[in-house]
C-alpha angles and dihedrals in degrees: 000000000000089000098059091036094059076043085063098041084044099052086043098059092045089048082044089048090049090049097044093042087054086043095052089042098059098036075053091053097036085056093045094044095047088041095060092237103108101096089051102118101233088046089048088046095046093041089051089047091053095041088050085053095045108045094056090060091039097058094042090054092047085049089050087046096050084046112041097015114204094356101130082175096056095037098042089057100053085041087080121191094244093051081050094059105087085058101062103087094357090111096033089055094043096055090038082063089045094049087053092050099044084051095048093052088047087059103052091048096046083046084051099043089051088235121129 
């Protein structure tokens, strides 16, 4: 059945958006955090607004896969688009903040150490 079968694909890209978005989100904070930049208001803010975006769809999709398993059909369809939205950007503005940030701090240090 071709109908079932784009379901499927369908459920398994929105399972595979909900895992790259977590993924994004903690490589972002683990550069933040090595960087030194994590306590900087506008990275703490922006970390706390794309984790808020995040949690809520990774725990959903740990619920749907306690409850249907494997089945890409049954999760992807509880995994609505419009439950899906907060995630789009969410992790490219977030690591756009940390990179000015991280820039910022470089500069500084290269400003302090008298180096260009």
């Amino acid at each position: 059945n071709v109908q079932r079968q784009w379901r499927v694909h369908t459920g398994r890209e929105r399972i595979r958006k909900v895992e790259e978005a977590l993924e994004q989100y903690r490589e972002i904070e683990r550069l933040a955090k090595t960087r030194g930049v994590d306590k900087v208001r506008s990275v703490a803010e922006a970390l706390k607004e794309a984790w808020a975006a995040i949690e809520p769809m990774t725990k959903l999709l740990e619920e749907l896969r306690q409850k249907h398993g494997t089945d890409a059909f049954k999760i992807g369809k509880a995994l609505h688009p419009d439950k899906m939205s907060p995630l789009f950007n969410v992790t490219e503005t977030l690591k756009s903040k940390v990179d000015v940030v991280v820039q910022r701090k470089n500069e500084e240090m290269r400003q302090k150490h008298g180096t260009d």
